[in-house]
């Protein structure tokens, strides 16, 4: 069966520090991978998605970047965090044509202070 | 601009009664709708979906109704159970192959024993 791992679960970082969140998927090959963010009082917002190694699409301009160095690994990064980067970050995957049926990781609560 | 709106941030229901969660959308191009359920400290999980060619889809205790003319959908849970207590997100996409899901802000359901 497929599983998705996301870490860390919580993270407190100072403004201006770098960020690296990692997500890996097991039990499937060539998944579509996604990074979502839920800011306080808001819905889930798609940040990035990837349909293959090295292929990244960004949905909103921001202070963050994503990379997919391996088929089942998706990384969310920032060189310098802003206060507005605080939020709940979720990695997700989907397969085949049913891109809307997402399987989410457990999320990372990021607090930028 | 919120294209998917869940106007009730919270809802309390007695165990055994019906829970009705509502969702409105503004984008007439949306043609596929989903509900996700989220427990604290976990990622959302897919619950049920409906295509715009239908007006009802049922899965056990969960039924989703779609009113395209009103741009409104609802999730009915009958009978409600304490384990249903969670945040429910409504989501929509412009087609089933789309990588972009637009989520509402969520409704927190509390089922009181």
Tab-separated table of C-alpha atoms in Angstrom:
chain	number	residue	atom	x	y	z
A	1	UNK	CA	0.000	0.000	0.000
A	2	UNK	CA	1.034	3.577	-0.563
A	3	UNK	CA	2.245	5.777	2.260
A	4	UNK	CA	3.406	9.357	2.423
A	5	UNK	CA	5.887	10.664	4.955
A	6	UNK	CA	6.347	14.302	5.809
A	7	UNK	CA	8.643	15.816	8.383
A	8	UNK	CA	9.096	17.534	10.707
A	9	UNK	CA	5.665	17.736	12.326
A	10	UNK	CA	6.355	21.105	13.907
A	11	UNK	CA	9.006	23.708	13.276
A	12	UNK	CA	9.770	27.072	14.821
A	13	UNK	CA	12.145	29.231	12.821
A	14	UNK	CA	13.342	32.839	13.120
A	15	UNK	CA	12.664	35.341	10.378
A	16	UNK	CA	15.410	35.256	7.773
A	17	UNK	CA	16.417	31.663	8.426
A	18	UNK	CA	16.333	28.966	5.705
A	19	UNK	CA	13.698	26.254	5.420
A	20	UNK	CA	13.695	22.718	4.133
A	21	UNK	CA	10.648	20.455	4.418
A	22	UNK	CA	10.856	16.973	3.002
A	23	UNK	CA	8.199	14.599	1.740
A	24	UNK	CA	8.572	11.051	0.454
A	25	UNK	CA	6.053	8.632	-0.978
A	26	UNK	CA	6.279	4.861	-0.827
A	27	UNK	CA	4.451	2.134	-2.684
A	28	UNK	CA	3.846	3.932	-5.964
A	29	UNK	CA	5.887	5.140	-8.904
A	30	UNK	CA	5.737	8.385	-10.852
A	31	UNK	CA	3.218	10.036	-8.521
A	32	UNK	CA	2.026	13.585	-8.965
A	33	UNK	CA	3.317	15.504	-5.936
A	34	UNK	CA	1.947	18.642	-4.339
A	35	UNK	CA	2.714	21.174	-1.634
A	36	UNK	CA	-0.257	22.915	-0.043
A	37	UNK	CA	-0.374	25.517	2.693
A	38	UNK	CA	-3.144	26.406	5.095
A	39	UNK	CA	-2.634	29.815	6.643
A	40	UNK	CA	-4.660	30.792	9.697
A	41	UNK	CA	-8.352	31.264	8.811
A	42	UNK	CA	-7.882	30.255	5.206
A	43	UNK	CA	-8.472	27.234	3.018
A	44	UNK	CA	-5.805	24.992	1.575
A	45	UNK	CA	-3.784	26.782	-1.081
A	46	UNK	CA	-1.806	24.931	-3.735
A	47	UNK	CA	1.790	26.150	-3.765
A	48	UNK	CA	3.570	23.751	-6.130
A	49	UNK	CA	2.910	20.574	-8.031
A	50	UNK	CA	5.178	18.193	-9.905
A	51	UNK	CA	4.347	15.583	-12.515
A	52	UNK	CA	7.891	14.178	-12.737
A	53	UNK	CA	11.507	14.477	-11.635
A	54	UNK	CA	12.750	18.022	-12.065
A	55	UNK	CA	9.331	19.260	-13.221
A	56	UNK	CA	7.895	21.884	-10.893
A	57	UNK	CA	4.902	24.140	-11.449
A	58	UNK	CA	4.293	27.086	-9.174
A	59	UNK	CA	0.768	28.284	-8.591
A	60	UNK	CA	1.440	31.467	-6.650
A	61	UNK	CA	4.394	33.849	-6.528
A	62	UNK	CA	6.097	33.596	-3.194
A	63	UNK	CA	9.165	33.304	-1.088
A	64	UNK	CA	9.279	29.535	-1.423
A	65	UNK	CA	10.658	27.064	-3.940
A	66	UNK	CA	10.218	23.346	-4.524
A	67	UNK	CA	12.403	20.617	-5.934
A	68	UNK	CA	11.919	16.993	-6.912
A	69	UNK	CA	15.343	15.354	-6.957
A	70	UNK	CA	13.943	11.819	-7.037
A	71	UNK	CA	10.728	10.258	-8.291
A	72	UNK	CA	9.141	9.982	-4.859
A	73	UNK	CA	10.786	12.882	-3.052
A	74	UNK	CA	9.477	16.421	-2.917
A	75	UNK	CA	11.214	19.237	-1.037
A	76	UNK	CA	9.919	22.661	-0.072
A	77	UNK	CA	12.559	25.291	0.580
A	78	UNK	CA	13.158	28.906	1.373
A	79	UNK	CA	16.412	30.845	1.597
A	80	UNK	CA	14.989	33.444	4.010
A	81	UNK	CA	11.733	32.933	5.849
A	82	UNK	CA	9.208	35.708	6.305
A	83	UNK	CA	6.614	36.051	9.048
A	84	UNK	CA	3.932	35.476	6.407
A	85	UNK	CA	5.365	32.026	5.667
A	86	UNK	CA	3.871	30.723	8.905
A	87	UNK	CA	1.204	28.106	8.360
A	88	UNK	CA	0.364	24.447	8.084
A	89	UNK	CA	2.175	22.841	5.153
A	90	UNK	CA	0.864	19.676	3.583
A	91	UNK	CA	2.492	17.391	1.074
A	92	UNK	CA	0.194	15.259	-1.071
A	93	UNK	CA	0.309	12.808	-3.929
A	94	UNK	CA	-2.068	11.593	-6.586
A	95	UNK	CA	-1.840	8.984	-9.289
A	96	UNK	CA	-3.127	8.306	-12.771
A	97	UNK	CA	-5.796	10.526	-14.198
A	98	UNK	CA	-7.551	11.133	-10.905
A	99	UNK	CA	-5.427	14.105	-9.969
A	100	UNK	CA	-8.096	15.538	-7.757
A	101	UNK	CA	-8.102	12.582	-5.384
A	102	UNK	CA	-5.209	13.555	-3.185
A	103	UNK	CA	-3.538	11.609	-0.431
A	104	UNK	CA	-2.093	13.956	2.149
A	105	UNK	CA	0.768	13.667	4.566
A	106	UNK	CA	0.321	14.560	8.211
A	107	UNK	CA	1.523	18.125	7.733
A	108	UNK	CA	4.134	20.458	9.189
A	109	UNK	CA	3.112	23.330	11.445
A	110	UNK	CA	5.614	26.100	10.711
A	111	UNK	CA	5.852	29.114	12.985
A	112	UNK	CA	8.121	31.936	11.884
A	113	UNK	CA	8.970	34.271	14.735
B	1	UNK	CA	-11.457	36.147	-3.999
B	2	UNK	CA	-12.859	32.974	-2.462
B	3	UNK	CA	-14.158	30.791	-5.267
B	4	UNK	CA	-15.227	28.067	-2.830
B	5	UNK	CA	-17.007	29.254	0.284
B	6	UNK	CA	-17.913	27.401	3.427
B	7	UNK	CA	-19.776	30.076	5.336
B	8	UNK	CA	-20.222	28.127	8.554
B	9	UNK	CA	-16.913	27.824	10.397
B	10	UNK	CA	-18.435	25.406	12.889
B	11	UNK	CA	-21.433	23.132	13.425
B	12	UNK	CA	-22.607	21.136	16.437
B	13	UNK	CA	-24.937	18.153	16.085
B	14	UNK	CA	-26.291	15.534	18.479
B	15	UNK	CA	-25.151	11.978	17.948
B	16	UNK	CA	-27.623	10.090	15.762
B	17	UNK	CA	-28.999	13.204	14.072
B	18	UNK	CA	-28.217	14.476	10.603
B	19	UNK	CA	-25.237	16.739	9.928
B	20	UNK	CA	-25.499	19.042	6.929
B	21	UNK	CA	-22.402	20.864	5.777
B	22	UNK	CA	-22.792	23.468	3.063
B	23	UNK	CA	-20.529	24.799	0.342
B	24	UNK	CA	-21.052	27.486	-2.292
B	25	UNK	CA	-18.913	28.231	-5.307
B	26	UNK	CA	-18.665	31.108	-7.743
B	27	UNK	CA	-16.695	29.657	-10.650
B	28	UNK	CA	-19.120	28.239	-13.215
B	29	UNK	CA	-16.257	26.267	-14.780
B	30	UNK	CA	-16.028	23.971	-11.769
B	31	UNK	CA	-17.386	20.576	-12.702
B	32	UNK	CA	-15.986	18.200	-10.120
B	33	UNK	CA	-16.432	18.529	-6.380
B	34	UNK	CA	-14.967	16.739	-3.419
B	35	UNK	CA	-15.186	16.628	0.335
B	36	UNK	CA	-12.182	16.009	2.540
B	37	UNK	CA	-12.168	15.298	6.247
B	38	UNK	CA	-9.379	16.380	8.568
B	39	UNK	CA	-8.613	15.362	12.121
B	40	UNK	CA	-6.281	17.493	14.287
B	41	UNK	CA	-2.571	17.004	13.563
B	42	UNK	CA	-3.347	14.916	10.496
B	43	UNK	CA	-3.602	15.603	6.785
B	44	UNK	CA	-7.025	15.685	5.112
B	45	UNK	CA	-8.441	12.441	3.781
B	46	UNK	CA	-10.710	12.071	0.795
B	47	UNK	CA	-14.321	11.415	1.740
B	48	UNK	CA	-16.636	11.611	-1.258
B	49	UNK	CA	-16.897	13.312	-4.624
B	50	UNK	CA	-19.459	14.235	-7.248
B	51	UNK	CA	-19.312	15.098	-10.906
B	52	UNK	CA	-21.415	17.914	-12.314
B	53	UNK	CA	-23.374	15.440	-14.426
B	54	UNK	CA	-24.928	14.106	-11.233
B	55	UNK	CA	-26.941	15.770	-8.513
B	56	UNK	CA	-26.398	13.166	-5.825
B	57	UNK	CA	-23.754	10.684	-4.767
B	58	UNK	CA	-24.055	8.369	-1.817
B	59	UNK	CA	-21.493	6.336	0.107
B	60	UNK	CA	-22.757	4.709	3.265
B	61	UNK	CA	-23.679	7.381	5.791
B	62	UNK	CA	-22.368	10.147	3.539
B	63	UNK	CA	-24.333	11.771	0.724
B	64	UNK	CA	-23.287	14.751	-1.351
B	65	UNK	CA	-25.893	16.819	-3.177
B	66	UNK	CA	-25.095	19.214	-5.995
B	67	UNK	CA	-27.324	22.056	-7.184
B	68	UNK	CA	-25.574	23.471	-10.228
B	69	UNK	CA	-28.040	26.266	-10.857
B	70	UNK	CA	-27.522	27.546	-7.319
B	71	UNK	CA	-23.795	26.737	-7.369
B	72	UNK	CA	-24.282	24.948	-4.097
B	73	UNK	CA	-23.365	21.579	-2.706
B	74	UNK	CA	-23.942	19.957	0.620
B	75	UNK	CA	-22.673	16.968	2.540
B	76	UNK	CA	-25.165	15.005	4.629
B	77	UNK	CA	-24.016	12.622	7.334
B	78	UNK	CA	-26.712	10.316	8.665
B	79	UNK	CA	-26.605	9.235	11.421
B	80	UNK	CA	-23.855	11.405	12.866
B	81	UNK	CA	-21.333	9.713	15.131
B	82	UNK	CA	-18.789	11.174	17.579
B	83	UNK	CA	-15.996	9.902	15.325
B	84	UNK	CA	-17.278	12.207	12.603
B	85	UNK	CA	-16.064	15.199	14.628
B	86	UNK	CA	-13.483	16.811	12.358
B	87	UNK	CA	-12.949	19.691	9.965
B	88	UNK	CA	-14.601	19.159	6.592
B	89	UNK	CA	-13.226	20.831	3.490
B	90	UNK	CA	-15.131	21.333	0.282
B	91	UNK	CA	-13.005	21.399	-2.878
B	92	UNK	CA	-13.613	21.925	-6.582
B	93	UNK	CA	-11.797	21.520	-9.862
B	94	UNK	CA	-12.462	22.601	-13.420
B	95	UNK	CA	-12.029	19.070	-14.705
B	96	UNK	CA	-11.148	15.658	-13.336
B	97	UNK	CA	-7.666	15.767	-14.795
B	98	UNK	CA	-6.827	19.136	-13.308
B	99	UNK	CA	-3.931	19.468	-10.912
B	100	UNK	CA	-5.546	22.488	-9.335
B	101	UNK	CA	-8.040	21.959	-6.546
B	102	UNK	CA	-9.649	24.992	-4.953
B	103	UNK	CA	-10.495	24.447	-1.297
B	104	UNK	CA	-12.884	26.179	1.045
B	105	UNK	CA	-11.829	27.282	4.526
B	106	UNK	CA	-13.440	24.290	6.178
B	107	UNK	CA	-16.254	23.666	8.660
B	108	UNK	CA	-15.528	22.181	12.057
B	109	UNK	CA	-18.147	19.569	12.915
B	110	UNK	CA	-18.654	18.544	16.518
B	111	UNK	CA	-20.899	15.550	17.164
B	112	UNK	CA	-22.069	15.564	20.742
B	113	UNK	CA	-22.617	12.161	22.388
